[in-house]
Coordinates of C-alpha atoms (C1' of nucleotides) in Angstrom, one line a residue:
Chain A
X1 CA 86.8 90.2 156.0
X2 CA 90.6 88.5 156.2
X3 CA 89.0 85.1 157.3
X4 CA 86.5 85.7 154.6
X5 CA 89.1 85.9 151.6
X6 CA 90.7 83.4 153.7
X7 CA 87.8 80.9 153.1
X8 CA 87.1 81.8 150.1
X9 CA 91.2 80.9 149.0
X10 CA 90.6 78.0 149.9
X11 CA 87.6 77.0 148.4
X12 CA 89.2 78.2 144.6
X13 CA 92.4 80.4 144.9
X14 CA 92.9 83.8 143.9
X15 CA 90.2 83.8 141.2
X16 CA 87.5 82.9 143.7
X17 CA 88.1 85.7 146.1
X18 CA 87.0 88.3 144.1
X19 CA 87.1 91.8 145.6
X20 CA 83.0 91.9 145.7
X21 CA 82.9 88.7 147.2
X22 CA 85.0 89.3 149.6
X23 CA 83.0 91.8 151.0
X24 CA 79.8 90.5 150.0
X25 CA 80.2 87.3 151.7
X26 CA 82.1 88.8 154.7
X27 CA 79.0 91.3 155.3
X28 CA 81.8 93.5 156.0
X29 CA 80.6 97.1 154.8
X30 CA 82.1 98.1 151.3
X31 CA 83.2 100.8 150.8
X32 CA 85.7 100.8 153.5
X33 CA 87.4 97.9 151.1
X34 CA 90.2 99.7 150.4
X35 CA 90.6 102.2 153.3
X36 CA 92.0 99.2 155.2
X37 CA 93.9 97.8 152.2
X38 CA 94.8 100.3 149.8
X39 CA 96.8 98.2 147.8
X40 CA 94.0 96.5 147.0
X41 CA 93.0 92.5 146.7
X42 CA 97.4 91.4 146.7
X43 CA 97.7 93.1 150.2
X44 CA 94.4 91.1 151.3
X45 CA 95.6 87.6 150.1
X46 CA 99.7 88.5 151.4
X47 CA 97.6 89.3 154.4
X48 CA 95.4 86.4 154.7
X49 CA 97.7 83.6 153.9
X50 CA 100.2 86.0 156.5
X51 CA 97.2 85.4 159.3
X52 CA 96.9 81.4 158.2
X53 CA 100.1 80.9 158.8
X54 CA 100.3 81.5 162.1
X55 CA 96.9 79.8 163.0
X56 CA 97.2 76.8 160.7
X57 CA 100.3 76.3 162.9
X58 CA 99.5 77.2 165.7
X59 CA 97.3 74.5 165.8
X60 CA 99.2 71.8 164.1
X61 CA 101.7 72.4 167.5
X62 CA 98.4 72.3 169.5
X63 CA 97.3 68.8 168.1
X64 CA 100.6 67.4 167.3
X65 CA 102.8 68.8 170.5
X66 CA 101.1 66.2 172.5
X67 CA 102.3 63.2 170.4
X68 CA 106.0 64.4 169.9
X69 CA 107.5 61.3 171.3
X70 CA 106.5 59.2 169.0
X71 CA 107.1 60.9 165.2
X72 CA 104.8 58.1 163.7
X73 CA 102.2 59.4 165.1
X74 CA 102.4 62.8 164.7
X75 CA 102.3 61.9 161.1
X76 CA 99.5 60.3 161.3
X77 CA 97.8 63.0 163.3
X78 CA 99.6 65.7 160.8
X79 CA 97.1 64.0 157.7
X80 CA 94.9 63.5 160.1
X81 CA 93.6 67.5 160.0
X82 CA 94.0 67.6 156.6
X83 CA 91.6 64.7 156.6
X84 CA 89.0 66.6 158.9
X85 CA 89.4 69.5 157.1
X86 CA 88.4 67.8 154.2
X87 CA 85.5 66.2 155.6
X88 CA 84.6 69.5 157.0
X89 CA 83.8 71.2 154.3
X90 CA 82.8 68.9 151.8
X91 CA 86.3 68.7 150.0
X92 CA 85.6 72.8 149.6
X93 CA 88.6 73.7 151.9
X94 CA 92.1 73.2 150.9
X95 CA 95.2 75.0 151.9
X96 CA 95.0 79.0 150.7
X97 CA 98.3 79.1 149.4
X98 CA 98.3 75.7 147.3
X99 CA 95.6 77.9 145.6
X100 CA 97.3 80.9 145.1
X101 CA 100.6 79.4 144.6
X102 CA 98.8 77.3 141.8
X103 CA 97.1 80.3 140.3
X104 CA 100.3 83.0 140.5
X105 CA 101.1 85.0 137.6
X106 CA 105.0 84.8 137.2
X107 CA 104.8 88.4 138.2
X108 CA 103.3 88.1 141.8
X109 CA 106.6 88.0 144.2
X110 CA 104.9 89.2 146.9
X111 CA 102.3 87.2 147.1
X112 CA 104.7 84.0 146.1
X113 CA 106.6 85.5 148.9
X114 CA 103.5 85.0 150.6
X115 CA 103.2 81.4 149.9
X116 CA 106.2 80.8 150.8
X117 CA 106.0 82.0 154.0
X118 CA 102.9 79.9 154.4
X119 CA 105.0 76.5 153.9
X120 CA 108.2 77.7 155.4
X121 CA 106.1 78.4 158.6
X122 CA 104.2 75.0 158.3
X123 CA 107.6 73.0 158.0
X124 CA 109.5 74.7 160.4
X125 CA 106.2 74.2 162.8
X126 CA 106.9 70.4 161.8
X127 CA 110.3 70.0 162.5
X128 CA 109.6 71.5 166.1
X129 CA 107.2 68.3 167.0
X130 CA 109.4 66.0 165.0
X131 CA 112.9 66.9 167.5
X132 CA 113.4 63.3 168.0
X133 CA 114.3 62.5 164.5
X134 CA 118.0 63.0 163.7
X135 CA 118.7 66.4 163.0
X136 CA 120.0 66.6 159.7
X137 CA 116.8 64.6 158.9
X138 CA 114.0 66.7 160.8
X139 CA 113.7 69.5 157.9
X140 CA 113.6 67.6 154.2
X141 CA 110.9 65.2 156.0
X142 CA 109.0 68.0 157.3
X143 CA 109.6 69.9 153.6
X144 CA 108.4 66.5 152.1
X145 CA 105.5 66.5 154.7
X146 CA 104.4 69.3 154.0
X147 CA 104.7 69.2 149.9
X148 CA 102.8 65.7 150.7
X149 CA 100.0 67.3 152.4
X150 CA 99.1 69.8 149.2
X151 CA 99.2 67.0 147.3
X152 CA 96.7 65.2 149.2
X153 CA 94.3 68.4 149.3
X154 CA 94.6 68.0 145.4
X155 CA 93.9 64.5 144.8
X156 CA 90.9 64.4 147.9
X157 CA 89.0 67.2 146.4
X158 CA 88.7 65.6 142.7
X159 CA 88.6 62.2 143.9
X160 CA 85.6 63.4 146.7
X161 CA 87.4 60.7 148.9
X162 CA 89.7 60.9 152.0
X163 CA 92.0 57.8 150.5
X164 CA 94.7 60.7 150.1
X165 CA 95.0 61.6 153.5
X166 CA 95.2 58.3 155.0
X167 CA 97.3 56.8 152.3
X168 CA 99.6 59.9 153.0
X169 CA 99.7 59.2 156.7
X170 CA 100.0 55.9 156.8
X171 CA 103.2 55.6 154.5
X172 CA 104.9 58.9 155.6
X173 CA 104.7 57.2 159.0
X174 CA 106.4 53.9 157.5
X175 CA 109.3 56.3 156.7
X176 CA 109.7 57.2 160.1
X177 CA 111.9 54.4 161.4
X178 CA 114.3 54.7 158.3
X179 CA 114.7 57.9 159.4
X180 CA 115.4 57.6 163.3
X181 CA 117.9 54.3 162.3
X182 CA 120.1 56.5 159.9
X183 CA 122.8 58.8 161.5
X184 CA 123.5 61.4 159.8
X185 CA 126.6 60.0 158.6
X186 CA 124.9 57.1 157.2
X187 CA 123.3 59.8 154.5
X188 CA 122.9 58.7 151.1
X189 CA 125.1 60.5 148.2
Chain B
X1 CA 94.7 75.1 120.5
X2 CA 94.4 72.2 123.3
X3 CA 97.9 72.2 123.1
X4 CA 97.4 76.2 124.2
X5 CA 95.2 75.3 126.6
X6 CA 97.0 73.1 128.3
X7 CA 99.5 75.7 128.5
X8 CA 97.3 78.3 130.4
X9 CA 95.6 75.7 132.5
X10 CA 99.7 74.4 133.9
X11 CA 100.6 78.2 133.8
X12 CA 97.9 80.0 136.3
X13 CA 94.6 77.2 136.4
X14 CA 91.4 77.8 135.2
X15 CA 91.1 81.5 135.5
X16 CA 94.2 81.7 133.7
X17 CA 92.8 79.8 130.6
X18 CA 90.4 82.4 129.4
X19 CA 88.8 81.5 126.4
X20 CA 89.9 85.0 124.7
X21 CA 93.3 83.8 125.7
X22 CA 93.6 80.8 124.7
X23 CA 92.4 81.4 120.7
X24 CA 94.5 84.4 121.0
X25 CA 98.0 82.4 121.8
X26 CA 96.9 79.3 119.9
X27 CA 97.0 82.0 117.4
X28 CA 93.3 80.1 116.2
X29 CA 90.6 80.6 114.3
X30 CA 88.5 83.0 117.3
X31 CA 85.3 82.0 116.0
X32 CA 85.6 78.4 115.4
X33 CA 86.0 78.0 119.4
X34 CA 82.5 77.2 119.7
X35 CA 81.7 75.3 116.3
X36 CA 84.3 72.6 117.9
X37 CA 83.8 73.2 121.5
X38 CA 79.9 73.5 121.8
X39 CA 80.1 73.3 124.8
X40 CA 82.3 75.7 125.7
X41 CA 86.3 76.3 128.5
X42 CA 84.3 73.4 130.0
X43 CA 84.9 71.6 127.8
X44 CA 87.8 72.0 126.2
X45 CA 89.5 72.2 130.2
X46 CA 88.5 68.9 130.2
X47 CA 89.7 67.7 126.9
X48 CA 92.7 69.1 127.4
X49 CA 93.4 67.6 130.7
X50 CA 92.3 63.8 129.3
X51 CA 94.7 65.1 126.7
X52 CA 97.2 65.9 128.7
X53 CA 96.6 62.2 130.9
X54 CA 97.5 60.0 128.3
X55 CA 100.3 62.3 127.2
X56 CA 102.5 62.5 131.0
X57 CA 100.9 58.8 131.3
X58 CA 102.7 58.0 128.0
X59 CA 106.1 60.1 129.1
X60 CA 106.7 58.3 132.4
X61 CA 106.3 54.7 131.2
X62 CA 108.5 55.7 128.4
X63 CA 111.2 57.4 130.7
X64 CA 110.5 54.9 133.9
X65 CA 110.6 51.3 132.4
X66 CA 113.4 51.6 131.4
X67 CA 114.3 51.2 135.6
X68 CA 111.8 48.8 136.7
X69 CA 113.9 46.9 138.1
X70 CA 114.8 49.8 140.8
X71 CA 111.4 51.3 142.5
X72 CA 113.7 53.3 144.3
X73 CA 115.1 55.1 140.7
X74 CA 111.9 54.7 139.9
X75 CA 110.7 57.4 142.2
X76 CA 114.0 59.9 141.7
X77 CA 113.8 59.5 138.4
X78 CA 109.6 60.4 138.5
X79 CA 111.0 63.4 140.8
X80 CA 113.1 64.0 138.5
X81 CA 110.9 64.5 135.9
X82 CA 109.5 67.0 137.5
X83 CA 111.8 68.9 138.7
X84 CA 112.7 69.3 134.8
X85 CA 109.1 70.2 133.9
X86 CA 109.7 73.1 136.6
X87 CA 113.1 74.6 136.3
X88 CA 112.4 74.4 132.0
X89 CA 109.7 76.7 132.7
X90 CA 111.1 78.8 135.7
X91 CA 108.4 77.4 137.6
X92 CA 105.7 78.7 135.7
X93 CA 104.3 74.8 134.5
X94 CA 102.8 72.7 136.7
X95 CA 100.1 69.8 136.6
X96 CA 97.2 71.3 135.0
X97 CA 94.7 68.7 137.1
X98 CA 96.0 70.2 140.2
X99 CA 95.9 74.0 139.4
X100 CA 92.8 73.4 138.2
X101 CA 91.4 70.7 141.2
X102 CA 92.0 73.5 143.2
X103 CA 90.1 75.8 140.9
X104 CA 86.9 73.9 141.2
X105 CA 83.6 75.2 142.5
X106 CA 81.5 72.1 144.0
X107 CA 79.3 72.0 140.7
X108 CA 82.0 71.2 138.2
X109 CA 81.3 67.3 139.0
X110 CA 83.0 66.7 135.0
X111 CA 86.2 69.4 135.8
X112 CA 86.1 67.5 138.8
X113 CA 86.1 63.8 137.2
X114 CA 88.8 64.9 134.7
X115 CA 90.8 66.1 137.1
X116 CA 90.8 62.8 139.5
X117 CA 91.0 61.0 135.6
X118 CA 94.9 62.3 135.4
X119 CA 95.5 61.5 138.6
X120 CA 94.6 57.6 138.5
X121 CA 95.9 57.5 135.1
X122 CA 99.5 58.7 136.5
X123 CA 98.8 56.7 139.5
X124 CA 97.9 53.1 136.7
X125 CA 101.4 54.2 135.1
X126 CA 103.2 54.0 137.9
X127 CA 101.8 50.8 139.7
X128 CA 103.0 49.1 136.3
X129 CA 106.5 50.6 136.5
X130 CA 106.2 49.5 140.0
X131 CA 105.6 45.5 139.2
X132 CA 108.1 44.9 141.6
X133 CA 106.8 46.1 145.4
X134 CA 104.6 43.7 146.7
X135 CA 101.3 43.5 145.0
X136 CA 99.1 45.1 148.1
X137 CA 101.8 48.1 148.2
X138 CA 102.1 49.4 144.4
X139 CA 98.6 50.7 144.3
X140 CA 99.3 53.4 147.7
X141 CA 102.4 54.4 147.1
X142 CA 101.5 55.0 143.4
X143 CA 99.5 57.5 145.2
X144 CA 101.4 59.0 147.4
X145 CA 104.1 59.2 144.9
X146 CA 101.4 61.6 142.6
X147 CA 100.6 63.2 146.0
X148 CA 103.8 64.7 146.6
X149 CA 104.1 65.8 143.3
X150 CA 101.7 68.0 143.0
X151 CA 102.4 69.1 146.5
X152 CA 105.9 69.3 145.0
X153 CA 104.6 71.3 142.0
X154 CA 103.1 73.9 144.6
X155 CA 106.1 74.4 146.5
X156 CA 108.9 74.5 143.7
X157 CA 106.2 78.0 142.9
X158 CA 105.9 79.0 145.8
X159 CA 110.3 78.9 146.9
X160 CA 111.6 79.2 143.4
X161 CA 113.1 76.1 143.6
X162 CA 113.7 72.9 142.9
X163 CA 114.3 71.6 146.2
X164 CA 110.7 69.8 147.2
X165 CA 111.6 67.4 144.3
X166 CA 114.9 66.7 145.2
X167 CA 113.7 66.5 148.4
X168 CA 110.8 64.3 147.7
X169 CA 112.2 61.8 145.4
X170 CA 115.2 60.9 148.0
X171 CA 112.8 60.6 150.7
X172 CA 110.2 58.0 149.4
X173 CA 113.0 56.3 147.6
X174 CA 114.4 55.6 150.9
X175 CA 110.4 53.8 151.4
X176 CA 110.9 51.3 149.0
X177 CA 113.2 49.2 151.4
X178 CA 110.7 48.9 154.1
X179 CA 107.7 48.3 151.4
X180 CA 109.8 45.9 149.8
X181 CA 110.2 43.4 152.6
X182 CA 107.0 43.8 154.0
X183 CA 104.4 41.1 153.1
X184 CA 101.1 41.5 152.6
X185 CA 100.2 40.3 155.9
X186 CA 102.6 42.1 157.0
X187 CA 100.3 45.1 156.6
X188 CA 100.2 47.5 159.4
X189 CA 96.0 47.7 160.8
Chain C
dG1 C1' 80.1 123.6 170.3
dC2 C1' 83.2 122.9 166.9
dG3 C1' 87.0 121.3 163.6
dT4 C1' 89.2 116.7 162.1
dT5 C1' 89.8 112.6 161.2
dA6 C1' 88.0 107.9 160.1
dC7 C1' 85.2 105.4 158.0
dT8 C1' 81.4 104.0 155.1
dA9 C1' 77.8 103.5 151.4
dG10 C1' 77.4 103.0 147.2
dA11 C1' 77.9 105.0 142.3
dC12 C1' 80.8 104.1 138.7
dC13 C1' 85.1 103.6 135.9
dG14 C1' 87.3 100.4 131.9
dA15 C1' 88.5 96.1 131.3
dT16 C1' 87.8 91.5 130.9
dC17 C1' 85.2 87.3 131.4
dG18 C1' 82.0 83.0 128.3
dT19 C1' 79.0 83.1 125.3
dT20 C1' 75.9 84.6 121.9
dA21 C1' 74.6 86.1 116.5
dT22 C1' 75.5 86.9 112.2
dA23 C1' 77.1 86.9 108.4
dG24 C1' 80.7 85.9 104.9
dA25 C1' 84.4 82.5 103.1
dA26 C1' 86.0 77.6 102.1
dA27 C1' 85.5 73.2 101.3
dC28 C1' 82.4 69.6 99.6
dC29 C1' 79.5 66.7 96.9
dT30 C1' 77.5 65.9 91.9
Chain D
dA1 C1' 78.6 74.8 87.6
dG2 C1' 75.9 75.1 91.9
dG3 C1' 74.0 73.5 96.3
dT4 C1' 75.2 72.3 101.1
dT5 C1' 77.7 71.8 104.9
dT6 C1' 81.5 72.9 106.9
dC7 C1' 84.3 76.6 108.9
dT8 C1' 85.7 81.5 110.1
dA9 C1' 85.3 86.5 111.3
dT10 C1' 83.8 90.4 113.9
dA11 C1' 80.9 92.6 116.5
dA12 C1' 78.1 91.9 120.5
dC13 C1' 75.7 90.5 124.5
dG14 C1' 75.2 90.8 130.1
dA15 C1' 77.9 89.6 133.7
dT16 C1' 81.8 90.5 136.5
dC17 C1' 86.5 91.9 137.2
dG18 C1' 89.8 95.2 140.3
dG19 C1' 89.7 99.4 141.5
dT20 C1' 88.3 105.0 141.9
dC21 C1' 85.5 108.2 143.6
dT22 C1' 82.6 111.6 145.8
dA23 C1' 79.4 112.1 149.4
dG24 C1' 78.8 111.4 154.0
dT25 C1' 78.2 109.4 158.4
dA26 C1' 80.5 107.9 162.9
dA27 C1' 83.8 109.2 166.1
dC28 C1' 87.0 111.4 168.6
dG29 C1' 90.1 116.1 170.2
dC30 C1' 89.7 120.2 172.2

DNA sequence: GCGTTACTAGACCGATCGTTATAGAAACCT
DNA sequence: AGGTTTCTATAACGATCGGTCTAGTAACGC
């Protein structure tokens, strides 16, 4: 059921993940939804996002850990993962956290934090596989990668093209030598 | 009325821009909606996106053209614009095209193209103000900037922080020297 | 066996969705 | 003024939304 919720969230954000559609697509028992998720839709979305965070973090580590010695390869590999997800779903599936974040009403504080948690979890994983970079550079660069990945999902869907992923991977990889060369004391401003 | 539609799209994507909410918030005559927009919600969204594209392109040019000689300043200025929009709306308003793109059902071909048009228009404007860069580098870098901006909107909203904009601006600015130095024949792969 | 709890089916609620229909007011042409 | 077109108000449509409720079955402790 959480799996169906995640897929619908990835497809069209909060709006597409109606409770009726979730139970319909999941084939799960319809009456038991509010038994396991007493708080309703918000709780489903929250837990789906939390589960997604762990799953995607694990996949990132599994796939990028072998390239730890070559940060540029890590960058390219990261965006290749996004491209693959987009291609395999014919541009239907994006990151659920991104889709939800843009659907948020200002009062959905918990859901907002759940989205933030996904990004934070992802950035942490990237920091780990970017260990070769100077310490002070890792976190901002990981954040940049996460942001760019979210945007690439958006643009890829709009253009029905994988170019945004390739574009992002190639160019952010170009940034790696600069990040390696610059020591902490050499930071701009 | 298009203005109200745009604001609602920026706030929460297609789902938040219900026709009733549009007429309510716009104060516009309620009965006349389907007189001016016979195709209904899709048409409103399409025209709102088209109008937004022109407006944001004009603002980008107006604000960044003075810095054309310094691409790094252009980059920082671009993301400062995003940060300002997010800050002024208390993280409520993002790019409508991004929000709509992640809400799209696969059959909304026209709306998808409208989103793509916004990104293309924006990238074109960035290419124009990045004229100092080598020609072959401009378009991909402009695309990267657009993608990263979309992602920064997402992460800023999730984190309720402007850090993603600063992060993006600072680091993409670091990429400028590399792009300037590398000639066309020096392209990787 | 029984009693209790965990779970499920499905109808049902009011609200809101996008859209259409009807009918009346405003504006315009001559 | 009369007639025509343009616009507006309001009600209503069926569909779907998130959520509740009741009745019932399945599973378990004892």
